[in-house]
Coordinates of C-alpha atoms in Angstrom, one line a residue:
M288 CA 94.1 89.3 93.4
K289 CA 92.7 92.7 94.3
K290 CA 94.6 95.5 96.0
M291 CA 93.2 97.6 98.8
V292 CA 94.7 100.6 100.7
L293 CA 93.3 101.2 104.2
S294 CA 93.8 104.3 106.3
L295 CA 93.5 103.5 110.0
L296 CA 93.2 106.1 112.8
V297 CA 94.8 104.4 115.8
D298 CA 95.7 105.4 119.4
N299 CA 99.2 106.8 119.6
T300 CA 100.4 104.4 122.3
S301 CA 103.2 101.9 122.5
G302 CA 102.5 98.5 121.0
V303 CA 99.8 99.5 118.5
L304 CA 102.0 98.8 115.5
A305 CA 102.9 95.3 116.9
R306 CA 99.2 94.5 117.6
V307 CA 98.2 95.5 114.0
A308 CA 101.1 93.7 112.4
G309 CA 100.5 90.7 114.7
L310 CA 96.9 90.4 113.4
F311 CA 98.2 90.1 109.9
S312 CA 100.9 87.5 110.8
R313 CA 98.6 85.4 112.9
R314 CA 96.1 85.0 110.1
G315 CA 98.7 84.6 107.3
Y316 CA 97.8 87.9 105.6
N317 CA 100.5 89.8 103.8
I318 CA 101.1 93.5 104.1
D319 CA 102.2 95.1 100.8
S320 CA 103.2 98.3 102.4
L321 CA 102.8 100.0 105.8
T322 CA 103.4 103.6 106.9
V323 CA 102.7 105.1 110.2
G324 CA 102.8 108.7 111.4
I325 CA 101.4 111.0 114.1
T326 CA 98.3 113.1 113.1
E327 CA 97.3 116.6 113.8
D328 CA 96.1 115.3 117.3
P329 CA 99.1 113.8 119.1
K330 CA 96.7 111.2 120.8
F331 CA 96.3 109.5 117.4
S332 CA 98.5 108.0 114.6
R333 CA 97.5 107.2 111.1
M334 CA 98.5 103.9 109.6
T335 CA 98.2 103.4 105.8
V336 CA 98.2 99.7 105.0
A337 CA 98.3 98.4 101.5
V338 CA 97.1 94.7 101.2
S339 CA 96.1 92.3 98.5
G340 CA 93.9 89.3 98.4
D341 CA 90.5 88.0 97.1
D342 CA 87.2 89.7 98.2
L343 CA 86.9 87.3 101.2
I344 CA 90.4 88.0 102.5
L345 CA 90.0 91.8 102.1
S346 CA 86.7 91.7 103.9
Q347 CA 88.2 89.7 106.7
I348 CA 91.1 92.1 107.1
K349 CA 88.7 95.0 107.6
K350 CA 86.6 93.1 110.1
Q351 CA 89.6 91.8 112.1
L352 CA 91.2 95.3 112.2
L353 CA 87.9 96.8 113.6
K354 CA 88.0 94.3 116.5
L355 CA 91.3 95.8 117.7
E356 CA 90.7 98.2 120.6
D357 CA 93.4 100.6 119.4
V358 CA 91.8 101.1 116.0
K359 CA 89.3 104.0 116.0
T360 CA 88.4 104.2 112.3
I361 CA 89.1 102.5 109.0
T362 CA 88.7 104.2 105.7
E363 CA 89.4 102.5 102.4
L364 CA 91.3 104.8 100.1
K365 CA 89.7 104.3 96.7
G366 CA 91.1 105.6 93.4
G367 CA 89.4 108.9 92.4
E368 CA 88.1 109.4 96.0
S369 CA 91.5 109.8 97.6
V370 CA 95.0 111.0 97.2
V371 CA 97.6 108.3 97.7
R372 CA 101.4 108.9 97.4
E373 CA 104.7 107.3 98.0
L374 CA 108.3 108.7 98.3
M375 CA 111.3 107.1 96.7
L376 CA 115.0 107.8 97.0
V377 CA 117.2 106.3 94.4
K378 CA 121.0 106.5 94.0
I379 CA 122.2 106.0 90.5
L380 CA 125.9 105.4 89.6
T381 CA 126.8 107.6 86.8
D382 CA 129.7 109.2 84.9
M383 CA 129.6 112.7 83.4
T384 CA 128.1 111.6 80.1
E385 CA 125.1 109.9 81.7
R386 CA 124.5 112.5 84.5
Q387 CA 122.6 114.9 82.3
Q388 CA 120.4 112.1 80.9
I389 CA 119.4 111.1 84.4
I390 CA 118.8 114.7 85.5
S391 CA 116.6 115.3 82.4
L392 CA 114.6 112.2 83.1
A393 CA 114.1 113.3 86.7
N394 CA 112.9 116.7 85.5
V395 CA 110.3 115.1 83.2
F396 CA 108.9 113.2 86.2
R397 CA 109.1 116.3 88.4
A398 CA 111.6 114.5 90.7
Q399 CA 114.3 116.3 92.6
V400 CA 118.0 115.9 92.5
V401 CA 119.0 115.8 96.2
D402 CA 122.6 114.8 96.0
V403 CA 125.3 114.7 93.4
S404 CA 128.8 113.3 93.8
A405 CA 131.6 112.5 91.3
D406 CA 130.2 109.1 90.6
S407 CA 126.5 109.2 91.5
V408 CA 123.2 111.1 91.5
M409 CA 120.5 110.7 94.1
I410 CA 116.9 111.4 93.0
E411 CA 113.9 112.0 95.3
M412 CA 110.5 111.3 93.8
T413 CA 107.0 111.6 95.2
G414 CA 103.9 110.3 93.4
N415 CA 101.5 107.4 92.9
T416 CA 102.8 103.9 92.5
N417 CA 102.4 103.9 88.7
K418 CA 104.5 107.1 88.4
I419 CA 107.3 105.6 90.6
E420 CA 107.2 102.3 88.7
A421 CA 107.3 104.1 85.3
F422 CA 110.4 106.1 86.4
I423 CA 112.2 102.9 87.7
K424 CA 111.4 101.2 84.4
L425 CA 113.0 104.1 82.5
L426 CA 116.1 103.7 84.6
D427 CA 116.7 100.3 83.1
G428 CA 120.2 100.4 81.7
F429 CA 121.5 102.7 84.3
R430 CA 123.3 101.3 87.4
I431 CA 121.0 101.7 90.5
S432 CA 123.2 101.2 93.5
E433 CA 120.6 101.8 96.2
M434 CA 116.8 102.5 96.3
V435 CA 114.3 102.9 99.1
R436 CA 110.5 103.5 99.0
T437 CA 108.4 104.6 101.9
G438 CA 105.2 102.7 101.1
L439 CA 101.9 104.3 100.4
T440 CA 100.3 107.1 102.5
G441 CA 97.1 108.9 101.7
L442 CA 93.9 110.7 102.7
T443 CA 90.4 110.8 101.3
R444 CA 89.3 113.8 99.2
T445 CA 86.9 116.3 100.6
A446 CA 83.5 116.3 98.8
G447 CA 83.6 118.8 96.0
E448 CA 87.4 118.6 95.3

């Protein structure tokens, strides 16, 4: 199975998210992650949709999305040609002896400690999926009480960058 990240410029109107998600559900396609936010022009929103499938399915997803009236443009965010990031917040239960280990680990990954309490530390991390997965793997053995990830978002690079 291949993975693909699509950046869709869509009208910023009610129901657009439902129409895009409905296209996926009607055809039995799975969405790996979906993020939506307003752009520099309030008339438009940008959706970043991560999907997986074989070549035929990925091709069909693009074609079907282009048929939607609300979708203005679709750009595939390819590695090396784009910047794709994700945000994660993770709350780790800890005592005083483990706290410094977790903070040191966060520093290595350029993550931020955003909350500390008597029995937990909350870390904020932004990066590509591989970086986030590597950090989570290194937290094995610690007690993660809660974790949330935003899903992917990204933009294509400008020529020459």
